[in-house]
Short mmCIF file of C-alpha atoms in Angstrom, two decimals:
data_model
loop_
_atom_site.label_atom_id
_atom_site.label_comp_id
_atom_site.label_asym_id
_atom_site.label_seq_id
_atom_site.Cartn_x
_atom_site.Cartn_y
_atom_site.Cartn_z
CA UNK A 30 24.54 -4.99 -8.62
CA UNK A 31 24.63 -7.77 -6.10
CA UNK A 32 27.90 -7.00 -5.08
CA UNK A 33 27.13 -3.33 -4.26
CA UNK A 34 24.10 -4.11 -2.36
CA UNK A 35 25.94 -6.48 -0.54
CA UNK A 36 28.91 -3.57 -0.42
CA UNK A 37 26.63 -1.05 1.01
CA UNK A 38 24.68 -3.19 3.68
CA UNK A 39 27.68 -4.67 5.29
CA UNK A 40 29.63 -1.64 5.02
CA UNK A 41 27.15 0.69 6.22
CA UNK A 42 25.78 -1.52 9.46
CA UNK A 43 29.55 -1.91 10.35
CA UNK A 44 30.10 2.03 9.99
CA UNK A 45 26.81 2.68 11.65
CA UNK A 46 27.71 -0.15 14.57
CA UNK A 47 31.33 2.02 14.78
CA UNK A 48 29.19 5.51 15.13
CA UNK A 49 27.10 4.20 17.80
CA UNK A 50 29.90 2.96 19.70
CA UNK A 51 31.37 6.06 19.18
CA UNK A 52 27.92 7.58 21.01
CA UNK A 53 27.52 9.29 17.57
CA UNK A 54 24.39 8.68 15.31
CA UNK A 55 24.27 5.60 13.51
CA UNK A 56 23.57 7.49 9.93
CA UNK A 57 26.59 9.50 10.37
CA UNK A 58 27.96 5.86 9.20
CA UNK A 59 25.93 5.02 6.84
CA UNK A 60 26.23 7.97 5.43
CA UNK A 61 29.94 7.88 5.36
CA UNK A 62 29.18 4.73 3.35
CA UNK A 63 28.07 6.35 1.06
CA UNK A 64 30.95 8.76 0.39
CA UNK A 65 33.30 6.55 0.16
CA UNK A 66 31.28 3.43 -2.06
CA UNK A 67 29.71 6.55 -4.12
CA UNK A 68 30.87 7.42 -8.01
CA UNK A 69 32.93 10.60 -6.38
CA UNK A 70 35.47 8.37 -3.73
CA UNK A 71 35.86 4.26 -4.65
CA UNK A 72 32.96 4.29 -7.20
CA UNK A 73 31.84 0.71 -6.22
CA UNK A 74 28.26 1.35 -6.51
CA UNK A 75 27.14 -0.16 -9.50
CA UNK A 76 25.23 2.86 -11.94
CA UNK A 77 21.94 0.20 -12.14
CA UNK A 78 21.34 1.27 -8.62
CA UNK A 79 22.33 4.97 -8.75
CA UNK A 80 20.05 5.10 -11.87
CA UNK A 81 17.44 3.97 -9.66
CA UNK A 82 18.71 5.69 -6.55
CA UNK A 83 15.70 8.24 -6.50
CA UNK A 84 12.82 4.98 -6.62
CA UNK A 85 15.45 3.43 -3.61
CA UNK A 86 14.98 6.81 -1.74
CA UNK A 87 11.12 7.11 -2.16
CA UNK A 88 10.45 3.35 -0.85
CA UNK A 89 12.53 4.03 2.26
CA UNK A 90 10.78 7.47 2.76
CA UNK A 91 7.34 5.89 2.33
CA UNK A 92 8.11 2.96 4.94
CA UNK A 93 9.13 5.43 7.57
CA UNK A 94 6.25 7.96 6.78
CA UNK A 95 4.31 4.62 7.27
CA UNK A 96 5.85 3.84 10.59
CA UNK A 97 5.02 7.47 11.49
CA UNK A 98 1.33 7.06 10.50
CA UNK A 99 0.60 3.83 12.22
CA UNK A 100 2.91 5.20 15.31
CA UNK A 101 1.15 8.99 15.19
CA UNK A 102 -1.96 9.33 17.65
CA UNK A 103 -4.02 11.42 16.01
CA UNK A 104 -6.04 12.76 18.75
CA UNK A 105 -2.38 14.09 20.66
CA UNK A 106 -1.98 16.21 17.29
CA UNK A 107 -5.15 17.92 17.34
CA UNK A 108 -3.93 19.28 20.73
CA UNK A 109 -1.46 20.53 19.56
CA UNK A 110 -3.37 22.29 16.96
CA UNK A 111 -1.68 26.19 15.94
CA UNK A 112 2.10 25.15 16.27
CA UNK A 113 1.33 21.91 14.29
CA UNK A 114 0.23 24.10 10.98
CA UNK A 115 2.83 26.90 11.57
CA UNK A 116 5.65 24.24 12.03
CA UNK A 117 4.60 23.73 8.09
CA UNK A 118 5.48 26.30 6.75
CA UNK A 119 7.18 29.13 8.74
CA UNK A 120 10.16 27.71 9.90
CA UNK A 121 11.14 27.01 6.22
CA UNK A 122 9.65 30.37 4.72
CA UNK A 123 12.11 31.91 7.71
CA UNK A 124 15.08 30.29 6.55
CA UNK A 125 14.00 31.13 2.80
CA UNK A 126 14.47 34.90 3.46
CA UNK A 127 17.39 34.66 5.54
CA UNK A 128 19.19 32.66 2.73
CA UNK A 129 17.67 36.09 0.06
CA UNK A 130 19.41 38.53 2.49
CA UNK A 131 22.23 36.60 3.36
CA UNK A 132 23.30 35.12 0.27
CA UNK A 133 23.36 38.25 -2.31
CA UNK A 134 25.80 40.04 0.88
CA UNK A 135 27.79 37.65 0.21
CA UNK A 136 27.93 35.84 -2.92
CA UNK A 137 27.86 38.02 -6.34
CA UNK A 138 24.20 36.41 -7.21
CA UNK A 139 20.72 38.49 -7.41
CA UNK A 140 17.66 37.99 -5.17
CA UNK A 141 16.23 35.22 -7.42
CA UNK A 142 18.81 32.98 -6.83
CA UNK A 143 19.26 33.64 -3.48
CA UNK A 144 15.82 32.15 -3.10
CA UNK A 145 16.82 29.29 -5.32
CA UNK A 146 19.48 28.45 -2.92
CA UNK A 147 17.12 29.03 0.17
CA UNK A 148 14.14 26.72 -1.43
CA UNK A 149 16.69 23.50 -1.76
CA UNK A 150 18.04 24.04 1.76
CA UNK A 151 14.85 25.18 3.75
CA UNK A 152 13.48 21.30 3.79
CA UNK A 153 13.95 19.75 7.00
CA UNK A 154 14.59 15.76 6.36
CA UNK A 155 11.99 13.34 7.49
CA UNK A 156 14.45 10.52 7.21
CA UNK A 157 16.08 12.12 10.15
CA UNK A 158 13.96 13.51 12.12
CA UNK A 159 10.62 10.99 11.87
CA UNK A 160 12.64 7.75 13.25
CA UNK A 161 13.95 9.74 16.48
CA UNK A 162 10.34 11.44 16.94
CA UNK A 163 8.59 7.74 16.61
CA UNK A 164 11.84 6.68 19.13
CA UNK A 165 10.97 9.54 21.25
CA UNK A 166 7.12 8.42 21.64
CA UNK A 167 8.43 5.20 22.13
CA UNK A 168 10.13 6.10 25.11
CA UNK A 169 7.37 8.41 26.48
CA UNK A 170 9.83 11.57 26.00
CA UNK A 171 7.66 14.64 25.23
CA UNK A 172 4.37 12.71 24.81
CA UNK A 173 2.47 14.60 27.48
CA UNK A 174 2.55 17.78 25.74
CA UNK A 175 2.89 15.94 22.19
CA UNK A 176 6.04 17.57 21.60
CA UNK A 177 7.40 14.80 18.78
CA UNK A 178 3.85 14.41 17.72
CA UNK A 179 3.99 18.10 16.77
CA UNK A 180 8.01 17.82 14.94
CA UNK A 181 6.75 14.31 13.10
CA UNK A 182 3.79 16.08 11.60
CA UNK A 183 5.51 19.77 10.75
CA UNK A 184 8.25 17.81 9.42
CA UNK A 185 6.43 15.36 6.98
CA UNK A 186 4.45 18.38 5.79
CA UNK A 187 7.37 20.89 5.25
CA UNK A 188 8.97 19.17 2.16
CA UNK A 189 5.94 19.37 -0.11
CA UNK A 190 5.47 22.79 0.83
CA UNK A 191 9.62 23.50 -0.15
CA UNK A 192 9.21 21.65 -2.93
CA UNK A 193 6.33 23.23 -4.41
CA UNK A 194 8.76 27.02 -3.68
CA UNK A 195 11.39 25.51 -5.80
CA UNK A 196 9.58 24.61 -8.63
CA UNK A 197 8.08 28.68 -8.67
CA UNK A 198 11.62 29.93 -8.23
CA UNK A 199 13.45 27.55 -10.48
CA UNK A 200 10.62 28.12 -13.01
CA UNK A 201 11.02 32.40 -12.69
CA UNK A 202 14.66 31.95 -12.63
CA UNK A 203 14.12 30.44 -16.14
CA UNK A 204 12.22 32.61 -17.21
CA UNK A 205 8.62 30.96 -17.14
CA UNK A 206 5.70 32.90 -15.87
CA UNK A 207 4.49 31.62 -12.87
CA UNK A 208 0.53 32.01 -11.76
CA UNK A 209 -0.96 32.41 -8.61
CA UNK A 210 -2.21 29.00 -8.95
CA UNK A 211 0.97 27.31 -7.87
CA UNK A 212 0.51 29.22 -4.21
CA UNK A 213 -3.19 28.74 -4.21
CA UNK A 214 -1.91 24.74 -5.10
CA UNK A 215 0.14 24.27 -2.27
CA UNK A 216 -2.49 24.07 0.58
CA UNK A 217 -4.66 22.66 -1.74
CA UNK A 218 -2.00 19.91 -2.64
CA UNK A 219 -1.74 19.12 1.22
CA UNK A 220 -5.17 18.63 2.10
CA UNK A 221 -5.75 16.70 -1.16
CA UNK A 222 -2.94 13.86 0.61
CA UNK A 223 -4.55 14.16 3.79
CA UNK A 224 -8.25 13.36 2.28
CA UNK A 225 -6.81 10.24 -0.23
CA UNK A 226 -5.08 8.92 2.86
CA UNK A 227 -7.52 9.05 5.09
CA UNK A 228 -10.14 7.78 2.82
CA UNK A 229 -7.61 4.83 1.19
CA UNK A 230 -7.01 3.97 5.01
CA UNK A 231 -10.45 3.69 5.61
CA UNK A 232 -11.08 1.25 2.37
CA UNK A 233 -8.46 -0.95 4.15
CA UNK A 234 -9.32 -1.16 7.11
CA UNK A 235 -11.91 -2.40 6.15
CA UNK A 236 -10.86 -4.70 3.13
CA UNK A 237 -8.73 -6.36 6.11
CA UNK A 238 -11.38 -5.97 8.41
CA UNK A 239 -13.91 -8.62 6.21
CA UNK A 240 -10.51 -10.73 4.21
CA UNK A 241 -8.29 -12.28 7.00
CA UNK A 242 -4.96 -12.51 5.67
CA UNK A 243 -0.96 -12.96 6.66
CA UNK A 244 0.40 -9.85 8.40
CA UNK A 245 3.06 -9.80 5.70
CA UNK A 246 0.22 -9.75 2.94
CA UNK A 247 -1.41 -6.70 4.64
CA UNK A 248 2.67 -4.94 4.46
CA UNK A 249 2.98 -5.83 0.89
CA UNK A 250 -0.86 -4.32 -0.04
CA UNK A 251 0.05 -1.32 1.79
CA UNK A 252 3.54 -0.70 0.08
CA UNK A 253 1.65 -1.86 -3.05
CA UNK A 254 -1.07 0.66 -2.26
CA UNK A 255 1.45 3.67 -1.29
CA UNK A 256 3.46 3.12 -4.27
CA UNK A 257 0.93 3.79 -6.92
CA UNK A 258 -0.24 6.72 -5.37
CA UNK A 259 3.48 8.22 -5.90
CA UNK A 260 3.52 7.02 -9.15
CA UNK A 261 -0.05 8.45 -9.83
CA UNK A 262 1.32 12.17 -8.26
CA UNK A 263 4.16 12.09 -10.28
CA UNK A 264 2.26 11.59 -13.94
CA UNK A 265 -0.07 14.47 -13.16
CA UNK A 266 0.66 17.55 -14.46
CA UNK A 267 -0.75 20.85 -13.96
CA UNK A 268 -0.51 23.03 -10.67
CA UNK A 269 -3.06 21.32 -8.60
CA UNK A 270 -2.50 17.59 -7.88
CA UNK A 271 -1.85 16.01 -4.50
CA UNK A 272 0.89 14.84 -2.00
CA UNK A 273 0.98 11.17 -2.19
CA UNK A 274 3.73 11.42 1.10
CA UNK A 275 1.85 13.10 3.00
CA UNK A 276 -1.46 10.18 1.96
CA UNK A 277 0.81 7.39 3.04
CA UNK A 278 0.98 8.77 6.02
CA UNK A 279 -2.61 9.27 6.45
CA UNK A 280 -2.88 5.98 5.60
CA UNK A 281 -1.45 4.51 8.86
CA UNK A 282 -3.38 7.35 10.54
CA UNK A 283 -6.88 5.99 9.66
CA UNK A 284 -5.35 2.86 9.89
CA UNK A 285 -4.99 2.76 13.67
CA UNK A 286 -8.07 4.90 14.03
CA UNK A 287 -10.10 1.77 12.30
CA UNK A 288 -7.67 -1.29 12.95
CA UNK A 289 -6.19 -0.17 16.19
CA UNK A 290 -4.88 -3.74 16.68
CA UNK A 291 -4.17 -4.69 13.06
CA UNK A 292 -1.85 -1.21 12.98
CA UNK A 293 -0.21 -2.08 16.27
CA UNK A 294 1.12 -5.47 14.34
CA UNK A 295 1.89 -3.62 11.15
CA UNK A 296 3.91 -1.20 12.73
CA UNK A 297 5.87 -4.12 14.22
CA UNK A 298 6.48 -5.19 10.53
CA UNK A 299 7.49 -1.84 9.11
CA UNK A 300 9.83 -1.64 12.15
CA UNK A 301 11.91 -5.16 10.56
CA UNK A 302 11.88 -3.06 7.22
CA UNK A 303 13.62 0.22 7.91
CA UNK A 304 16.33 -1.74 9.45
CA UNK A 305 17.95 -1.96 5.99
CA UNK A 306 15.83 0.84 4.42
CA UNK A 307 17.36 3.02 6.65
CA UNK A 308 20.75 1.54 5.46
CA UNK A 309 19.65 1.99 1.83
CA UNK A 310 18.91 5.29 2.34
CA UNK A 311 21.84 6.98 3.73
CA UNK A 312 24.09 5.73 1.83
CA UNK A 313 22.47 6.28 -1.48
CA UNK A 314 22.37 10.10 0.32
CA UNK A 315 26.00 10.08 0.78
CA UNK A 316 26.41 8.86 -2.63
CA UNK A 317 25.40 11.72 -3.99
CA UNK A 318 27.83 14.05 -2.05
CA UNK A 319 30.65 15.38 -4.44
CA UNK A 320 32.80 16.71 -1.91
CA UNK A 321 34.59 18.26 -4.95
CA UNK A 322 32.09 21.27 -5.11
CA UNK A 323 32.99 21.93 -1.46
CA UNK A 324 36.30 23.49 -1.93
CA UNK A 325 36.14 27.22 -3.01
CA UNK A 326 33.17 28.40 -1.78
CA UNK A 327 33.89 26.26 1.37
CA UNK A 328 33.84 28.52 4.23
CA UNK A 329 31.45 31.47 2.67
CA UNK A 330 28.93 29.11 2.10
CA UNK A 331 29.22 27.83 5.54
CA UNK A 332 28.62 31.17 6.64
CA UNK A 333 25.48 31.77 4.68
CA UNK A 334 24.34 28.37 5.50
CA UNK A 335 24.96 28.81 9.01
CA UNK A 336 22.71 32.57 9.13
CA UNK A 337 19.54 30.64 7.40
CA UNK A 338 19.42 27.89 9.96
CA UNK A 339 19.16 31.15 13.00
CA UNK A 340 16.66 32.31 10.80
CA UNK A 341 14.85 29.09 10.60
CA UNK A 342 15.21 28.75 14.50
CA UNK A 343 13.57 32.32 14.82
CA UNK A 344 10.64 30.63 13.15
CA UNK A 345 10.50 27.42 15.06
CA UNK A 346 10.76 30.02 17.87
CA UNK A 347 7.52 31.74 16.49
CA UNK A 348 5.68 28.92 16.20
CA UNK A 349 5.63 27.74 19.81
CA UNK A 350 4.71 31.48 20.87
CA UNK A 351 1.38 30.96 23.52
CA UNK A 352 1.94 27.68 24.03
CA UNK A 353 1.95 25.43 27.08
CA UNK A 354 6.01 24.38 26.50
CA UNK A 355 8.92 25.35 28.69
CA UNK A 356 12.06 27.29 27.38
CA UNK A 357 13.78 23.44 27.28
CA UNK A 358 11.30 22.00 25.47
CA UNK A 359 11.50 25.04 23.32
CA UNK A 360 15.52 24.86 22.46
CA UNK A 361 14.70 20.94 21.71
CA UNK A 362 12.36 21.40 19.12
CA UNK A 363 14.70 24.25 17.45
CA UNK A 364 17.41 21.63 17.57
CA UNK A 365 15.12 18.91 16.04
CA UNK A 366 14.09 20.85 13.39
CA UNK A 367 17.77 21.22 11.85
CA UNK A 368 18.96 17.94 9.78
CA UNK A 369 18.82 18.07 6.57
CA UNK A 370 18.66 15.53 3.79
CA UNK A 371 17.00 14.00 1.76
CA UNK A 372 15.22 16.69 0.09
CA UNK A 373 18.90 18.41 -0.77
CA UNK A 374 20.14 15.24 -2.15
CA UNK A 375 17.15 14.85 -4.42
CA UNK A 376 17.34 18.54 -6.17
CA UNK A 377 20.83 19.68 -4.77
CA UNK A 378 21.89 19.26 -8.62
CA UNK A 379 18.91 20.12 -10.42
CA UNK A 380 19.64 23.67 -11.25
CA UNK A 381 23.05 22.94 -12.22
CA UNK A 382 21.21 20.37 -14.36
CA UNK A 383 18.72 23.31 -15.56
CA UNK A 384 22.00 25.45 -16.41
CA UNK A 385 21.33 27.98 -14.05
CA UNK A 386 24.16 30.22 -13.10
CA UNK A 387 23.98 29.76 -9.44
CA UNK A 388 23.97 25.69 -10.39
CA UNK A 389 27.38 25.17 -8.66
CA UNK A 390 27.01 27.05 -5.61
CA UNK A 391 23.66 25.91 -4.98
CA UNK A 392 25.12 21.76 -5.15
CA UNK A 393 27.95 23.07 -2.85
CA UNK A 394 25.53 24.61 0.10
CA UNK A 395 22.92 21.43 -0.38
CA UNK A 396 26.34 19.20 0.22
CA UNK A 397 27.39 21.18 3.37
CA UNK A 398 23.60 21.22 4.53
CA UNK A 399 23.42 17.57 4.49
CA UNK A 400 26.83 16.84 5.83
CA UNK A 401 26.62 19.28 8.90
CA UNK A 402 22.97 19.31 9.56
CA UNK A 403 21.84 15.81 9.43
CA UNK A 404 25.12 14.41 11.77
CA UNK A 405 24.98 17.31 13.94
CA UNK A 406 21.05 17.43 13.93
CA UNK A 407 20.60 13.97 14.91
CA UNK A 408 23.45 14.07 17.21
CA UNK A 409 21.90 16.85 19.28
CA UNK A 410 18.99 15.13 19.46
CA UNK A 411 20.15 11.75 20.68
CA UNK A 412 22.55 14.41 23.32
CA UNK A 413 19.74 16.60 24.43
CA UNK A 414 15.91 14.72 24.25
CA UNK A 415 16.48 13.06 28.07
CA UNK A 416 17.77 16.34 29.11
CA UNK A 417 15.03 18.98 27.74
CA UNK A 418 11.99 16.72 27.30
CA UNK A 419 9.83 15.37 30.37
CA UNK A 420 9.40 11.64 30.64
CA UNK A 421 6.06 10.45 30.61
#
């Protein structure tokens, strides 16, 4: 196991360090790494840590959905307002129905599995897109009009709501009867995270508020802290429970609303840790690309791939109607809103797991989401945020 770690760090900062050179996104690199380490290429990864590659995933998500918490100003959001809810939902439900008339055209598969297809691909990846919105308010790119304010949260948001879609259609294609209560759950699942978050951010605040301890004690509480509430969402069953994601989050929110200063410093902390989360993360993402289920279907599924993503920028498009942003600004948030990963990589497989007839082809359009849409995707960005977005 050592030797893999060590494998996939050095490998994927070098790769990453080439990228960047290269003026190409570093995780284009890393996730290269991946590929060629991963069980499908070299198979140097050791199976411990692709047995655990899911956990490895969920840690590095929750320390950038941190960073995006303590980083997020809440009070730029609720300007934003309208497009911030829309951006959680529409986009995706967009590219949902242009995968179900697309995809039957096309492949010899019925409407159900169409929207199979279209509920593993429709998740935008906050891996991706929440490190170049927190870069972007860094900067001061956007900020006046809260334009990465308004990506960060739609993104962050957008998965559970997927998530929760793929579980109904999965579940239907299966032949389970599905209620009413798993739509009625989704919202309900949402503002459930939001309340925990805010109201666990709030107990710590002012725990650290009265118990002065190490910076690095306050990290480890709060990853503590943000992984039990994961591991309490995923041991509930039923149709109502709660996004623990979206509650980390929240966490840093309330965080810097109480602890303005104490955030400030944790963010600084959580900054140190994605440097090799970030490394972890893409390559265990590339890992689980089998190019092998490319081939075939290659250029078809390209296609259909291809037609969901206009459909999803018609709905990015729809959001922003009556608001205060420019056509530039516009395009840039329709390009940010593309990559694609780490929702794909975590139930790419699972209906070819479940048996499902459209198993294969479903794996083959989640690999060619994640391999063109997150390199491309965070290219653009990197190409175009100077360009279309107003410096503050």
């Amino acid at each position: 196991m050592l030797f893999s770690i060590a494998l996939m760090l050095l490998m994927g900062m070098f790769l990453g360090y080439i990228c960047k050179k290269l003026r190409l996104p570093g995780l284009i690199g890393m996730m290269l790494t991946g590929i060629i380490l991963g069980p499908f290429v070299l198979d140097l990864i050791d199976d411990s840590i692709l047995g655990i590659s899911a956990d490895l995933r969920k840690i590095a998500l929750i320390i950038i959905l941190t960073r995006a918490g303590l980083t997020l100003n809440i009070q730029d959001l609720k300007k934003v307002g309208r497009p911030a809810m829309l951006m959680c939902f529409l986009p995706a439900t967009f590219e949902i129905v242009g995968m179900i008339l697309l995809a039957p055209l096309v492949f010899d598969i019925s409407i159900l599995e169409a929207a199979v297809i279209g509920s593993v691909v429709a998740a935008v990846s906050p891996a991706v897109i929440v490190p170049k919105m927190i870069k972007l308010m860094e900067e001061g790119y956007g900020v006046d009009k809260s334009i990465p304010q308004l990506i960060l949260a739609g993104a962050s948001v957008d998965d559970v709501f997927v998530i929760v879609l793929f579980a109904v259609f999965t579940g239907l294609a299966q032949g389970e009867d599905i209620s009413a209560m798993r739509f009625v759950g989704i919202p309900i699942t949402i503002c459930l995270g939001i309340v925990i978050g805010l109201l666990v951010g709030w107990i710590l605040s002012f725990f650290f508020e009265k118990v002065h301890i190490r910076d690095t004690a306050k990290v480890m509480i709060f990853l503590c802290v943000s992984f039990i509430l994961v591991t309490i969402e995923d041991h509930i069953t039923g149709y109502i429970t709660f996004s623990a994601l979206v509650a980390v989050m929240f966490i840093g929110i309330a965080m810097q609303k109480y602890r303005k200063e104490v955030s400030e410093r944790l963010s600084l902390k959580f900054n140190k840790l994605w440097v090799c989360a970030e490394i972890i993360l893409f390559v265990l993402v590339g890992a689980t690309v089998d190019l092998r289920y490319i081939t075939g279907a290659a250029m078809s599924a390209i296609f259909v791939l291809c037609g969901a993503l206009c459909f999803r920028v018609i709905g990015v498009g729809l959001c922003l109607l009556r608001t205060n942003l420019e056509m530039k600004e516009r395009m840039f948030c329709m390009i940010a809103y593309l990559p694609k990963a780490t929702v794909q990589a975590a139930i790419g497989g699972m209906p070819l797991a479940m048996g499902l007839d459209c198993g294969k082809l479903v794996l083959t359009i989640a690999v060619l989401a994640i391999l063109i849409t997150a390199p491309v995707g965070a290219f653009l960005i990197e190409l175009t945020y100077k360009k279309l977005l107003v410096h503050a």
